[in-house]
Amino acid sequence: MPSFRSSLRSDSLPGGPIPLLAALAVAMLIGACSTSLLGGDASEKTAAAATPAAVDSKRLLGADKEPGSWMSHGRTYSEQRFSPLNKIDTTNVDELGLAWSFDFETERGIEATSIVVDGVMYATSAWSIVYALDARTGAQLWRFDPKVAKDKSRHACCDVVNRGVAVWKGQVFFGALDGRLIALDAKTGEVNWEIATVDPELPYTITGAPRIIRGNVLIGNGGAEYGVRGFVSAYDVESGDLVWRFYTVPGDPSKGFENDAMEMAATTWNGEWYELGGGGGTVWDSMAHDPELDLLYIGVGNGTPWNQEIRSPGGGDNLFLSSIVALRPDTGEYVWHYQTTPGETWDYTATQHIILAELEIDGVERKVLMQAPKNGFFYVIDRATGELISAEKYMNLTWASHVDLETGRPIETENARYLDGPQLTFPSYLGGHNWHPMSFNPKTGLVYIPVLDFPANYGLPENFEYKPGLPNLGIDGITGSLPDDQAERDALGALVKGRLVAWDPSKQEEAWRVEHPGTWNGGTLSTAGDLVFQGTSNGEFVAFRADNGERLWSFPSQTGIVAPPMTFEIDGEQYVSVNVGWGGAFALVFGEYVQAESMPNVSRVLTFKLGSTGTLPEVEWTRRVEFNPPAQQADAATIREGYSLYQDICLGCHGLNAVSGLLIPDLRGSAYIQNQVAWDSVLRDGALRANGMAAFGEQIDAEESAAIRAYVIQQAWRGQALAEGKPQP
Ligand code: CA
């Protein structure tokens, strides 16, 4: 690894907490932190450009003149994730091989799109750690760890992930999980400025990538599962000063409104949503920008609580939940909105990836915005006016029959709102499509969507009390859990599917599909080489033909892939790169399926080029849960209470029905279930805070803690019996 060593100068380690020799030793221990330089250009220089990340409006607006770079999150402001590079194509993709890999230190979900510009790759891992790597070799130039407190994970509904950085005039910007926006010197990785974008006392998080328009860095946040009021902010790239902020839901009307849009939105709400955490509506991922129309598009999330009957009794559209909102990028002024799911009550966010394109529809060229939000409809919208052009089902959804094009509103099916009893509903709260980016290929005219196809059982809770700092979904956790009966569980499991869908947005119909073995698969990349790249949950990185879905090439990634790939070119050589490492919401919650179908987490950057033949070191990993449950001493009523509490509070990290996705310990095999004192030391007092398990003593009393433990013990006995092929206790 000569290149790695030569690049690891002591001055390349910001803050300098790691002595050079120690860093080298660590690098060797973990199998080289890491560049396995497999492509053979060890003698080439690894230094970055003199002025790295020298991106400005001119370069970003001219991104197609510089196709070798990937300078912003979706490559261009249109967020198409289409690369004009075509040296790797359908005729030679089978010669693609691993050029280099780089090991992250984390073992949680990896969701970032890397930025590559001026010879440097900027990648992020779980826990919001940022890396600058030589894009040709993978040699580390610098690394920055914002040192997010591990117990902040209690507010991360969907893993401690990060989706990437933005770069601008020599600075690298990213949002840390704890809500800070941080500007780093692109050359050194040292902090230029950092600010709190949210009230640190509230359960906000940041997982999304910033975008930059004309010197304003734009950032949203998450937290609507817990109870927050969503907004998006713009900060000055140089000073870090707040330029504007747009709230997505109204605050307490008695205190007045920030703007006319909030006053209008407030007429669509009932009750006291502002007392239930703030209504939700977080802007946790998608943004796009049309410079000609001078519009910024943001995708808005679900409400707090999910259940509208609690959030806004008697209904109402609850603007701007589950909406696409167009704003002026310089001022944050509201221009138009389109709401995908009026009165949302299923966690059907519209934060999913937004793509801007020009489409010929009925013989007329239209400037459109496209989104496949969680609710299962694919929307084509006039992006100048917000007018709905068309909407069709891209997956098997059941909550609505269709969208009325006159009114732009969905026609809901009977009991869709589960007010008259539990309702098994497609899609689930993870959506028909989640955050995993889709891509659009202007050559084929197709959008490549990573589709999820499985239901959730929604039901009203027996009673609901808003609990600050805890999940506040307002649905019945037991109704939404896995059935006790194993045959029923298996039947439900058979409905859980994932696929790659090529969607024709002009005709609003599927062009082709590829069914995947697993459910929670990666985002997609389209290229002018007539290829679609996607990673899968079962550990393959695959290239498909863009026109018909034929599988042309694959590489075993040793881990589930959820992040989207990207591509770049340096010195005439095209590279394809993907960040790998299983994780995210499905990986945490659906342990039952994950333990059966998926791969462990091995967090890395994998970068490929034609003619390389690199391989990865063998990975050893066992997924067995060692059962050793203590005797059950609780009565049935206590176990039932523990079941309900577990499903309300614990499942987001430890998995439905106490079956973990194994990114986080499976409680059924935990030594801490052996006695109540040990259990309370962790659950109530935070003995494992440094590992990410927060102290819940303020929210969970001793009796409730004992009930949750009793439920986990019951599940451990059940798991042991199943593992041994014995009847369930
Ligand atoms: Ca949500």
XYZ file of C-alpha atoms and ligand atoms in Angstrom:
730
model
C 0.000 0.000 0.000
C 2.713 2.509 -0.851
C 0.245 5.087 -1.972
C -1.663 4.932 1.282
C 1.422 5.398 3.374
C 2.787 8.251 1.372
C -0.485 10.071 1.698
C -0.843 9.564 5.422
C 1.009 12.615 6.557
C 0.559 13.781 10.109
C -0.762 17.084 8.822
C -3.506 15.251 7.006
C -5.111 14.241 10.281
C -7.215 17.146 11.484
C -6.897 17.894 15.142
C -4.005 15.497 15.204
C -5.360 13.239 17.941
C -3.876 10.139 16.341
C -0.102 9.906 16.225
C 1.130 8.800 12.854
C 2.533 5.467 13.984
C -0.571 4.585 15.924
C -2.685 5.434 12.925
C -0.570 3.187 10.761
C -0.818 0.371 13.255
C -4.576 0.727 13.396
C -4.707 0.801 9.640
C -2.805 -2.475 9.429
C -4.882 -4.092 12.122
C -8.127 -3.365 10.397
C -6.843 -4.580 7.109
C -5.775 -1.201 5.891
C -7.992 1.711 6.532
C -7.761 1.498 3.401
C -6.593 1.330 0.246
C -6.021 -1.882 -1.376
C -4.442 -0.415 -4.416
C -5.461 -2.966 -6.938
C -5.457 -0.936 -10.098
C -1.690 -0.717 -10.382
C -1.172 3.035 -10.459
C 0.802 3.120 -7.258
C 3.391 5.430 -8.672
C 0.901 8.099 -9.621
C 0.661 11.128 -7.473
C -2.020 11.078 -4.796
C -2.087 14.770 -4.040
C -5.316 16.631 -4.604
C -5.676 19.675 -6.786
C -4.107 22.844 -5.419
C -7.559 24.265 -4.702
C -9.796 21.294 -4.017
C -13.575 21.503 -4.251
C -13.425 24.771 -6.199
C -17.089 24.454 -7.117
C -19.244 27.489 -7.814
C -22.485 28.344 -9.628
C -20.761 28.384 -13.002
C -19.359 24.894 -12.581
C -22.540 23.444 -11.103
C -24.750 24.950 -13.805
C -22.291 23.641 -16.416
C -22.046 20.166 -14.869
C -22.733 18.498 -18.226
C -19.618 20.147 -19.678
C -17.639 18.458 -16.919
C -19.088 14.957 -16.874
C -16.018 13.482 -15.185
C -16.959 15.210 -11.940
C -19.904 14.506 -9.643
C -20.116 17.870 -7.935
C -23.454 17.789 -6.127
C -25.707 15.225 -4.502
C -27.706 14.151 -7.572
C -24.823 15.188 -9.910
C -26.820 18.138 -11.290
C -29.440 20.448 -9.800
C -32.031 18.361 -11.685
C -30.997 15.399 -9.488
C -31.376 12.968 -12.407
C -28.424 10.838 -11.307
C -27.660 10.298 -14.963
C -24.030 10.468 -16.059
C -23.067 11.347 -19.654
C -19.967 9.118 -19.234
C -20.066 6.199 -21.651
C -16.653 4.518 -21.666
C -18.170 1.747 -19.582
C -21.067 0.422 -21.631
C -23.097 -2.676 -22.400
C -20.315 -4.139 -24.545
C -17.512 -3.977 -21.972
C -19.149 -3.818 -18.550
C -18.255 -7.472 -17.994
C -14.605 -6.329 -17.745
C -15.413 -4.099 -14.787
C -13.406 -4.968 -11.686
C -12.520 -3.629 -8.275
C -9.920 -0.849 -8.556
C -9.783 0.042 -4.883
C -11.717 -0.222 -1.652
C -11.680 1.838 1.501
C -12.865 0.578 4.880
C -14.991 2.813 7.083
C -14.659 2.280 10.835
C -18.410 2.144 11.458
C -20.793 -0.807 11.367
C -24.082 0.951 10.776
C -25.981 1.886 7.636
C -24.084 3.549 4.784
C -26.339 5.749 2.643
C -24.133 8.471 1.168
C -23.567 9.485 -2.407
C -19.907 10.437 -2.715
C -18.947 13.730 -4.326
C -15.939 13.614 -6.685
C -14.354 16.816 -7.951
C -10.810 17.985 -8.665
C -9.452 14.480 -8.080
C -10.879 14.096 -4.579
C -13.739 11.928 -3.342
C -15.737 13.183 -0.340
C -17.537 10.295 1.318
C -19.453 9.980 4.579
C -20.111 7.024 6.835
C -22.537 6.354 9.658
C -22.205 8.755 12.610
C -21.669 11.651 10.146
C -17.932 10.998 9.709
C -16.476 12.672 6.600
C -13.559 11.390 4.524
C -11.535 12.968 1.737
C -9.946 10.291 -0.443
C -7.781 10.356 -3.518
C -10.412 9.393 -6.083
C -7.891 7.438 -8.183
C -6.487 5.290 -5.405
C -8.702 5.549 -2.340
C -5.811 6.918 -0.279
C -7.088 8.917 2.673
C -6.289 12.632 2.520
C -8.124 13.540 5.704
C -10.945 12.408 7.957
C -13.264 14.429 10.163
C -15.343 12.966 12.979
C -17.865 15.427 14.466
C -18.056 13.149 17.526
C -21.805 12.917 17.739
C -22.856 11.645 21.180
C -23.692 7.984 20.669
C -26.917 8.159 22.669
C -28.268 10.654 20.116
C -29.196 7.474 18.257
C -32.392 7.431 20.354
C -33.727 10.193 18.086
C -32.662 8.581 14.811
C -35.770 6.714 13.641
C -33.939 5.031 10.802
C -30.324 4.400 11.737
C -27.432 6.804 12.403
C -26.924 7.376 8.704
C -25.672 10.263 6.605
C -26.365 10.802 2.898
C -23.378 12.923 1.987
C -21.747 16.329 1.721
C -21.972 19.426 -0.468
C -18.879 21.298 -1.667
C -18.402 24.961 -2.596
C -15.363 27.179 -3.162
C -12.939 25.110 -1.142
C -15.318 24.121 1.635
C -17.080 20.853 2.460
C -20.484 21.096 4.185
C -22.396 18.378 5.965
C -25.111 17.920 8.566
C -24.191 15.973 11.702
C -26.764 13.595 13.202
C -27.159 15.907 16.212
C -28.351 18.799 14.043
C -25.123 20.746 13.520
C -24.207 22.097 10.109
C -20.436 22.041 9.736
C -18.176 23.704 7.144
C -14.746 22.122 6.676
C -11.701 23.334 4.783
C -11.655 21.035 1.750
C -7.884 20.922 1.758
C -7.288 20.013 5.392
C -10.575 18.822 6.854
C -10.330 21.464 9.576
C -13.480 23.162 10.818
C -14.171 26.612 9.361
C -17.460 27.031 11.207
C -20.237 25.002 12.770
C -23.687 25.984 13.955
C -26.670 24.268 15.558
C -29.474 24.291 12.983
C -31.999 22.938 15.510
C -32.782 23.234 19.206
C -30.430 20.549 20.611
C -32.945 19.800 23.378
C -35.499 18.563 20.834
C -35.431 15.211 19.006
C -34.273 16.618 15.669
C -31.649 14.823 13.607
C -29.933 15.472 10.284
C -29.276 12.607 7.892
C -29.759 14.340 4.520
C -27.136 15.953 2.320
C -26.968 19.745 2.073
C -27.433 21.477 -1.295
C -25.880 24.803 -2.265
C -27.490 27.459 -4.451
C -25.639 30.717 -5.115
C -23.743 30.713 -1.843
C -26.591 29.549 0.388
C -26.235 26.118 1.922
C -29.627 24.474 2.366
C -30.330 21.905 5.025
C -33.435 20.262 6.499
C -33.841 17.808 9.363
C -35.679 14.721 10.631
C -37.495 13.755 13.800
C -41.211 13.619 12.955
C -41.516 10.142 14.487
C -40.717 11.718 17.866
C -42.334 15.140 17.729
C -40.809 18.190 16.024
C -41.885 21.018 13.740
C -40.226 20.627 10.335
C -38.352 23.321 8.464
C -35.644 23.944 5.924
C -32.945 26.586 6.438
C -30.460 28.475 4.283
C -27.097 29.522 5.692
C -24.427 31.742 4.212
C -21.545 29.545 3.039
C -18.883 31.935 4.306
C -20.230 33.070 7.666
C -22.669 30.331 8.633
C -25.294 33.032 9.280
C -28.942 32.067 8.848
C -30.289 33.608 5.632
C -33.839 32.288 5.734
C -35.975 29.520 7.245
C -39.193 28.046 5.890
C -41.407 26.064 8.275
C -43.412 23.307 6.668
C -46.264 23.226 9.179
C -47.871 26.079 11.106
C -47.053 26.788 14.722
C -49.501 27.806 17.456
C -51.895 30.209 15.638
C -52.327 32.302 18.789
C -48.692 33.337 18.443
C -49.078 34.587 14.869
C -47.608 33.245 11.648
C -44.175 33.574 10.077
C -45.660 34.227 6.635
C -48.831 34.032 4.527
C -48.094 30.430 3.595
C -48.243 29.419 7.276
C -51.485 31.327 7.771
C -52.985 29.512 4.792
C -51.626 26.153 6.020
C -53.142 26.687 9.487
C -56.663 26.646 7.999
C -56.055 22.981 7.083
C -55.340 21.830 10.663
C -57.553 21.080 13.674
C -56.866 20.638 17.368
C -53.576 21.369 19.078
C -50.948 19.743 16.869
C -48.383 22.288 18.115
C -48.692 20.754 21.585
C -47.968 17.257 20.212
C -44.357 18.006 19.375
C -45.057 20.393 16.506
C -46.916 18.540 13.748
C -43.907 16.947 12.008
C -43.383 17.642 8.313
C -39.625 17.320 8.287
C -37.554 17.931 5.149
C -35.121 15.112 5.737
C -33.892 14.297 2.270
C -34.927 15.497 -1.170
C -34.337 18.875 -2.805
C -33.955 19.932 -6.431
C -33.426 23.255 -8.182
C -34.477 24.778 -11.506
C -32.196 27.775 -12.141
C -34.310 29.073 -15.065
C -37.542 29.083 -13.103
C -35.581 30.192 -10.024
C -37.289 27.540 -7.873
C -36.093 25.261 -5.104
C -38.190 22.135 -4.608
C -38.330 20.437 -1.218
C -39.978 17.168 -0.218
C -41.906 17.237 3.072
C -42.397 14.318 5.437
C -45.088 12.787 7.610
C -46.963 14.202 10.558
C -46.434 13.794 14.288
C -48.155 11.601 15.307
C -48.684 9.528 12.176
C -52.321 8.996 13.130
C -54.224 12.012 11.864
C -57.192 11.380 14.140
C -54.924 12.263 17.056
C -52.865 14.933 15.310
C -55.716 16.899 13.745
C -59.039 15.517 15.046
C -61.772 15.731 12.428
C -59.373 15.784 9.491
C -58.059 18.533 7.268
C -55.329 18.372 4.669
C -52.630 19.360 7.186
C -50.416 21.362 4.855
C -47.593 20.991 4.026
C -47.275 17.397 5.237
C -46.455 14.894 2.478
C -46.117 17.709 -0.038
C -43.685 18.980 -2.618
C -43.199 22.701 -2.002
C -41.587 25.156 -4.434
C -39.697 28.057 -2.839
C -37.539 30.950 -4.023
C -34.001 29.780 -3.275
C -32.701 33.223 -2.261
C -35.487 34.098 0.173
C -37.394 30.954 1.083
C -40.582 32.578 -0.198
C -43.426 30.109 -0.897
C -44.424 29.768 -4.568
C -46.575 26.642 -4.929
C -47.176 23.213 -3.422
C -48.609 19.865 -4.403
C -49.759 17.572 -1.622
C -49.417 13.873 -2.452
C -51.260 12.553 0.612
C -53.787 15.005 2.100
C -54.361 14.373 5.795
C -51.581 11.813 5.827
C -52.018 9.090 8.459
C -49.677 6.269 7.328
C -46.202 7.886 7.439
C -46.478 8.443 3.682
C -43.784 11.071 3.354
C -43.061 13.015 0.177
C -39.395 13.351 1.112
C -38.483 10.824 -1.560
C -36.115 11.774 -4.330
C -37.312 14.534 -6.699
C -36.143 14.497 -10.347
C -36.515 17.370 -12.821
C -36.668 16.551 -16.527
C -38.111 17.547 -19.874
C -40.676 14.995 -21.048
C -42.756 14.752 -24.169
C -46.318 14.175 -23.024
C -49.119 13.932 -25.590
C -46.773 15.399 -28.177
C -45.891 18.436 -26.064
C -42.569 18.998 -24.328
C -43.173 19.697 -20.654
C -40.852 20.828 -17.873
C -41.741 18.297 -15.208
C -40.914 17.252 -11.697
C -41.163 13.547 -10.897
C -41.497 11.798 -7.575
C -42.323 8.273 -6.409
C -43.156 9.057 -2.775
C -43.861 6.459 -0.152
C -47.596 6.357 -0.937
C -47.091 4.206 -4.065
C -48.148 6.665 -6.808
C -45.700 7.987 -9.394
C -46.347 11.715 -9.901
C -45.539 13.836 -12.927
C -46.037 17.507 -12.088
C -45.597 20.718 -14.094
C -42.685 22.189 -12.202
C -43.442 25.800 -13.130
C -46.964 25.778 -11.691
C -47.327 22.685 -9.516
C -50.146 21.400 -11.733
C -50.558 17.626 -11.555
C -50.082 16.117 -15.012
C -50.481 12.448 -14.129
C -50.271 9.943 -11.287
C -50.289 6.147 -11.512
C -49.468 3.261 -9.179
C -45.861 2.106 -9.415
C -46.529 -0.711 -6.920
C -49.380 -2.674 -5.437
C -50.941 0.009 -3.233
C -54.292 -0.469 -1.514
C -55.041 2.727 0.442
C -56.403 4.566 -2.617
C -57.993 3.497 -5.876
C -56.546 6.291 -8.030
C -55.727 9.991 -8.130
C -58.416 12.293 -9.522
C -56.603 14.434 -12.079
C -59.225 17.180 -11.866
C -58.709 17.779 -8.164
C -55.233 16.283 -7.851
C -56.480 14.282 -4.864
C -56.326 10.541 -4.164
C -59.579 8.598 -3.876
C -59.199 6.579 -0.694
C -60.484 3.043 -0.284
C -62.829 1.851 2.439
C -61.338 1.971 5.933
C -58.038 3.190 4.510
C -57.738 5.387 7.600
C -58.173 2.353 9.892
C -60.813 4.189 11.943
C -63.173 1.193 11.812
C -60.630 -1.424 12.858
C -57.179 -2.668 11.875
C -56.382 -2.462 8.176
C -53.648 -4.364 6.361
C -52.372 -1.739 3.925
C -49.973 -1.604 0.983
C -47.498 0.024 1.146
C -46.195 -0.007 4.709
C -44.837 2.983 6.579
C -41.530 2.309 4.814
C -43.296 3.116 1.559
C -43.374 1.683 -1.928
C -40.154 3.604 -2.368
C -38.111 5.094 0.414
C -35.122 7.469 0.362
C -33.021 5.278 -1.970
C -32.589 7.537 -4.983
C -34.091 6.661 -8.334
C -32.440 7.841 -11.564
C -33.650 9.088 -14.945
C -32.025 8.243 -18.265
C -32.967 10.830 -20.927
C -31.853 8.360 -23.640
C -34.337 5.656 -22.661
C -36.826 8.082 -21.117
C -37.122 5.707 -18.148
C -36.938 6.233 -14.404
C -35.261 3.412 -12.446
C -36.969 3.002 -9.081
C -35.901 0.786 -6.168
C -39.380 -0.446 -5.216
C -40.510 -1.953 -1.921
C -43.690 -3.982 -1.952
C -45.042 -5.028 1.405
C -47.862 -4.084 3.769
C -48.273 -2.877 7.310
C -51.210 -3.487 9.609
C -52.438 -0.143 10.911
C -54.716 0.156 13.939
C -55.825 2.777 16.444
C -54.132 2.719 19.839
C -56.215 1.944 22.921
C -55.022 5.163 24.435
C -52.447 7.672 23.342
C -50.396 10.006 25.443
C -47.793 12.269 23.896
C -44.427 11.446 25.482
C -41.638 13.953 24.768
C -38.484 12.328 23.483
C -40.081 8.969 22.682
C -41.574 7.736 19.417
C -45.089 9.197 19.111
C -46.683 7.360 16.202
C -50.238 7.135 17.512
C -50.844 3.686 16.069
C -51.277 0.435 17.941
C -47.910 -1.298 18.200
C -49.378 -4.754 18.785
C -51.675 -4.500 15.746
C -48.617 -3.614 13.709
C -46.465 -6.422 15.026
C -45.774 -9.849 13.599
C -48.434 -12.501 14.249
C -47.736 -14.959 17.084
C -48.519 -17.899 14.859
C -45.503 -18.920 12.781
C -47.573 -19.974 9.761
C -49.221 -16.548 9.731
C -45.810 -14.955 10.087
C -44.518 -16.897 7.129
C -47.551 -15.918 5.062
C -46.945 -12.272 5.866
C -43.248 -12.715 5.091
C -44.144 -14.018 1.640
C -45.683 -10.613 0.876
C -42.411 -8.808 1.571
C -40.748 -8.035 -1.766
C -38.257 -5.695 -3.406
C -37.580 -5.008 -7.074
C -35.987 -2.680 -9.579
C -38.671 -1.078 -11.735
C -37.997 0.796 -14.974
C -40.860 3.257 -15.225
C -41.954 5.151 -18.335
C -43.084 8.500 -16.910
C -44.579 9.747 -20.185
C -46.869 6.748 -20.512
C -47.065 6.240 -16.748
C -46.456 2.520 -17.036
C -43.833 -0.040 -16.143
C -41.348 -0.813 -18.930
C -39.610 -3.720 -17.184
C -38.825 -5.062 -13.741
C -36.230 -7.200 -12.026
C -37.342 -8.998 -8.864
C -34.647 -9.029 -6.195
C -34.101 -11.774 -3.612
C -34.271 -9.209 -0.820
C -36.414 -6.193 -0.071
C -34.372 -3.170 0.976
C -32.127 -2.571 -2.047
C -29.905 0.325 -3.080
C -30.476 3.510 -5.030
C -29.775 3.577 -8.768
C -27.349 5.236 -11.199
C -28.014 5.660 -14.917
C -25.268 6.219 -17.481
C -24.940 7.107 -21.147
C -23.305 3.682 -21.509
C -26.919 2.375 -21.516
C -26.469 0.952 -18.041
C -28.269 1.026 -14.724
C -26.213 0.223 -11.630
C -27.777 -0.919 -8.354
C -26.633 -2.692 -5.216
C -28.836 -5.224 -3.471
C -29.665 -6.205 0.088
C -28.180 -9.642 -0.487
C -24.734 -8.304 -1.271
C -24.378 -7.820 -4.989
C -23.443 -4.755 -7.008
C -25.150 -5.212 -10.377
C -25.189 -3.594 -13.830
C -28.363 -3.945 -15.908
C -29.114 -2.957 -19.497
C -31.071 0.274 -19.341
C -33.485 -0.662 -22.125
C -34.584 -4.115 -21.009
C -33.179 -4.912 -17.557
C -30.883 -7.697 -18.718
C -28.344 -8.433 -16.014
C -24.875 -7.872 -17.487
C -22.416 -7.871 -14.584
C -22.227 -8.221 -10.830
C -19.708 -8.061 -8.020
C -20.091 -9.700 -4.587
C -20.022 -6.837 -2.092
C -20.084 -9.064 1.015
C -22.684 -6.776 2.564
C -26.086 -5.366 1.781
C -26.012 -2.184 -0.289
C -28.525 0.596 0.270
C -26.601 3.651 -0.995
C -26.780 4.772 -4.626
C -23.733 4.371 -6.913
C -22.039 7.276 -8.710
C -19.495 7.529 -11.530
C -16.603 9.812 -12.430
C -13.664 10.076 -14.811
C -10.034 10.948 -14.144
C -7.248 10.981 -16.762
C -9.583 9.456 -19.318
C -10.523 6.506 -17.106
C -14.168 6.057 -16.062
C -14.785 4.764 -12.543
C -18.002 3.565 -10.894
C -18.142 3.829 -7.125
C -20.632 2.767 -4.487
C -20.664 3.020 -0.724
C -21.638 -0.313 0.762
C -22.798 -1.295 4.242
C -26.183 -2.698 5.186
C -28.439 -0.605 7.370
C -31.335 1.833 7.560
C -34.909 1.515 8.775
C -35.800 -1.870 7.280
C -32.505 -3.340 8.488
C -33.279 -2.279 12.050
C -37.017 -2.931 12.268
C -37.608 -6.049 10.207
C -35.155 -8.338 11.965
C -37.365 -11.336 11.277
C -36.781 -10.987 7.528
C -33.291 -9.537 7.796
C -32.009 -12.530 9.765
C -33.349 -14.777 7.026
C -32.395 -12.911 3.871
C -29.697 -10.344 4.308
C -26.027 -9.708 4.729
C -24.009 -8.340 7.633
C -22.700 -4.794 7.697
C -19.241 -4.291 6.227
C -18.927 -0.556 5.603
C -16.721 0.418 2.671
C -16.260 2.429 -0.484
C -15.936 0.128 -3.507
C -14.594 1.723 -6.702
C -14.474 -0.081 -10.044
C -12.873 0.411 -13.443
C -12.433 -1.645 -16.587
C -9.701 -4.270 -16.442
C -9.203 -4.260 -12.673
C -9.330 -7.584 -10.885
C -9.281 -6.682 -7.211
C -10.888 -8.842 -4.581
C -12.013 -8.212 -1.028
C -10.634 -9.962 2.054
C -12.829 -12.757 3.372
C -15.428 -11.696 5.908
C -16.363 -13.902 8.814
C -19.643 -13.156 10.458
C -22.116 -15.195 12.419
C -25.714 -14.163 12.776
C -26.732 -16.706 15.399
C -28.467 -15.418 18.490
C -27.299 -17.375 21.553
C -30.367 -17.961 23.699
C -30.068 -18.389 27.430
C -33.325 -16.988 28.821
C -33.967 -16.822 32.563
C -37.184 -18.219 34.034
C -40.269 -16.157 33.323
C -41.643 -14.723 36.545
C -44.125 -12.191 35.196
C -47.827 -12.824 34.657
C -49.554 -12.680 31.295
C -50.935 -9.167 31.842
C -47.454 -7.823 32.590
C -45.995 -9.511 29.518
C -48.779 -8.004 27.429
C -48.058 -4.541 28.816
C -44.380 -5.067 28.070
C -45.256 -6.135 24.533
C -47.163 -2.920 23.936
C -44.416 -0.747 25.445
C -41.725 -2.587 23.490
C -43.559 -2.075 20.191
C -44.117 1.613 20.934
C -40.640 2.484 22.179
C -38.000 -0.133 21.359
C -38.697 -1.667 17.968
C -37.233 1.154 15.883
C -33.751 -0.001 16.897
C -34.120 -3.501 18.362
C -36.606 -4.838 15.817
C -40.261 -5.877 15.569
C -41.181 -8.450 18.218
C -37.684 -8.246 19.712
C -36.075 -9.864 16.659
C -33.128 -7.631 15.826
C -31.621 -6.938 12.429
C -28.305 -7.566 14.232
C -26.832 -4.134 13.528
C -27.894 -3.607 17.127
C -27.810 -6.376 19.746
C -30.679 -8.858 19.712
C -32.129 -8.386 23.194
C -33.295 -11.989 23.332
C -29.669 -13.060 23.551
C -28.546 -10.206 25.810
C -26.928 -10.955 29.157
C -28.821 -7.980 30.571
C -32.150 -9.840 30.529
C -30.792 -12.149 33.238
C -31.788 -9.888 36.112
C -33.795 -6.757 36.630
C -31.028 -4.711 38.252
C -28.692 -5.207 35.309
C -31.563 -4.528 32.881
C -32.492 -1.266 34.613
C -28.869 -0.137 34.728
C -28.952 -0.135 30.933
C -32.533 0.780 30.075
C -33.182 3.359 32.785
C -29.712 4.521 33.860
C -27.766 4.435 30.608
C -24.912 2.076 31.527
C -24.347 1.455 27.809
C -24.784 5.085 26.761
C -21.357 5.119 25.149
C -22.470 2.244 22.906
C -25.522 4.168 21.769
C -28.120 2.919 24.264
C -29.568 6.068 25.857
C -30.891 6.310 29.426
C -34.693 6.103 29.356
C -35.241 6.488 33.115
C -37.139 9.748 32.675
C -39.639 8.179 30.288
C -39.842 4.547 31.423
C -40.556 3.834 35.086
C -39.375 0.770 37.003
C -42.629 -1.120 36.532
C -42.680 -0.474 32.792
C -39.030 -1.478 32.532
C -39.823 -4.794 34.254
C -42.731 -5.362 31.879
C -40.568 -4.768 28.815
C -37.968 -7.203 30.177
C -40.690 -9.794 30.790
C -41.780 -9.478 27.161
C -38.210 -9.859 25.888
C -37.738 -12.951 28.086
C -40.900 -14.427 26.587
C -39.583 -13.736 23.084
C -36.246 -15.329 24.020
C -38.003 -18.526 25.101
C -39.988 -18.451 21.887
C -36.866 -17.857 19.792
C -35.044 -20.696 21.513
C -37.920 -23.100 20.919
C -38.088 -22.132 17.247
C -34.319 -22.552 16.861
C -34.537 -26.007 18.400
C -37.597 -26.976 16.381
C -39.740 -27.335 19.487
C -43.307 -26.131 20.005
C -43.630 -22.469 20.929
C -44.015 -21.855 24.661
Ca -41.418 8.960 8.848
